[in-house]
Amino acid sequence: KQWYQRRVQGTQYGAGHFRQFSGATFNYPGVCHYILAMDCKRGSFYIYTGTSECGTPAMPLAYASSVVVYVGRDAVQLLRGFDVNQFGVTRHIRHNDEVT
């Protein structure tokens, strides 16, 4: 058998918009915390995200307020404005910076 990897992408964008790895899209404007993606076979990583409320009472919206990437026992929190919290230290990253 010949095995290959297909490159897929899941996305959370805007005010509660999601694109699944299958390509299907849905909208969920609610406030919640959930696992966005994970390695179901080995449990080697998962991506945890939370949304916060924004908008108006007439048009309530939610935005991604935090994203945490867990790989093994390490965690990196992605913050708004290209800030990263790693090991309790927050720093600003620029385009093409590498987080090690």
XYZ file of C-alpha atoms in Angstrom:
100
model
C 0.000 0.000 0.000
C 1.177 3.479 -0.758
C 0.535 6.020 2.005
C 0.450 9.749 1.585
C -0.504 12.761 3.645
C -3.116 15.172 2.423
C -2.683 18.745 3.612
C -5.862 20.024 5.260
C -6.662 23.161 7.179
C -9.175 24.041 9.865
C -9.828 27.718 10.582
C -11.553 29.930 13.127
C -12.038 33.458 11.844
C -14.095 36.606 12.267
C -17.041 36.639 14.643
C -17.708 32.946 15.167
C -16.927 31.540 11.727
C -15.362 28.088 11.394
C -14.075 25.954 8.534
C -13.629 22.298 9.394
C -10.839 20.088 8.077
C -13.429 18.590 5.715
C -13.997 22.037 4.177
C -17.490 22.411 5.660
C -18.227 25.780 7.268
C -20.522 26.872 10.075
C -21.166 29.923 12.239
C -21.435 29.958 16.015
C -21.582 33.433 17.573
C -21.770 32.139 21.165
C -19.294 32.519 24.009
C -17.580 29.265 24.949
C -14.328 27.323 25.367
C -13.624 24.208 23.356
C -11.033 22.026 21.687
C -10.548 23.296 18.148
C -8.321 20.408 17.006
C -6.533 17.440 18.534
C -4.580 14.302 17.793
C -7.206 11.676 18.578
C -4.895 8.693 18.033
C -1.850 9.560 20.143
C -2.993 12.617 22.082
C 0.279 14.347 21.188
C -1.286 17.793 20.692
C -4.461 19.777 20.966
C -5.549 23.345 20.306
C -7.851 24.900 22.891
C -9.692 28.118 22.135
C -12.032 30.469 23.901
C -14.353 33.156 22.661
C -15.449 36.382 24.345
C -18.469 38.548 23.782
C -18.386 41.659 21.610
C -20.917 43.527 19.500
C -24.137 45.046 20.778
C -27.252 43.672 22.515
C -29.050 43.946 19.165
C -26.248 42.048 17.393
C -24.259 39.932 19.864
C -21.014 38.556 18.466
C -18.048 36.579 19.747
C -14.374 36.668 18.830
C -11.455 34.334 19.489
C -10.002 35.822 22.654
C -7.452 33.106 23.352
C -5.856 30.151 21.618
C -3.551 27.748 23.430
C -1.517 25.128 21.570
C -0.497 22.145 23.708
C 2.217 19.816 22.396
C 3.185 17.145 24.877
C 3.674 19.004 28.169
C 4.470 22.350 26.524
C 1.919 25.108 25.954
C 2.004 28.309 23.937
C -0.779 30.876 24.287
C -1.475 33.000 21.214
C -2.793 36.443 22.133
C -4.319 39.234 20.078
C -1.898 41.588 18.348
C 0.824 38.997 17.612
C 1.720 38.476 21.266
C 2.747 35.032 22.527
C 2.840 33.748 26.108
C 5.283 30.880 26.530
C 6.421 29.606 29.942
C 4.779 32.636 31.578
C 6.712 35.152 29.471
C 4.749 37.309 27.030
C 6.509 38.737 24.020
C 5.548 40.343 20.731
C 6.417 38.473 17.551
C 7.038 39.904 14.106
C 6.466 38.322 10.724
C 8.833 35.357 10.212
C 9.797 35.190 13.922
C 10.188 31.654 15.242
C 8.781 30.635 18.613
C 11.107 28.034 20.142
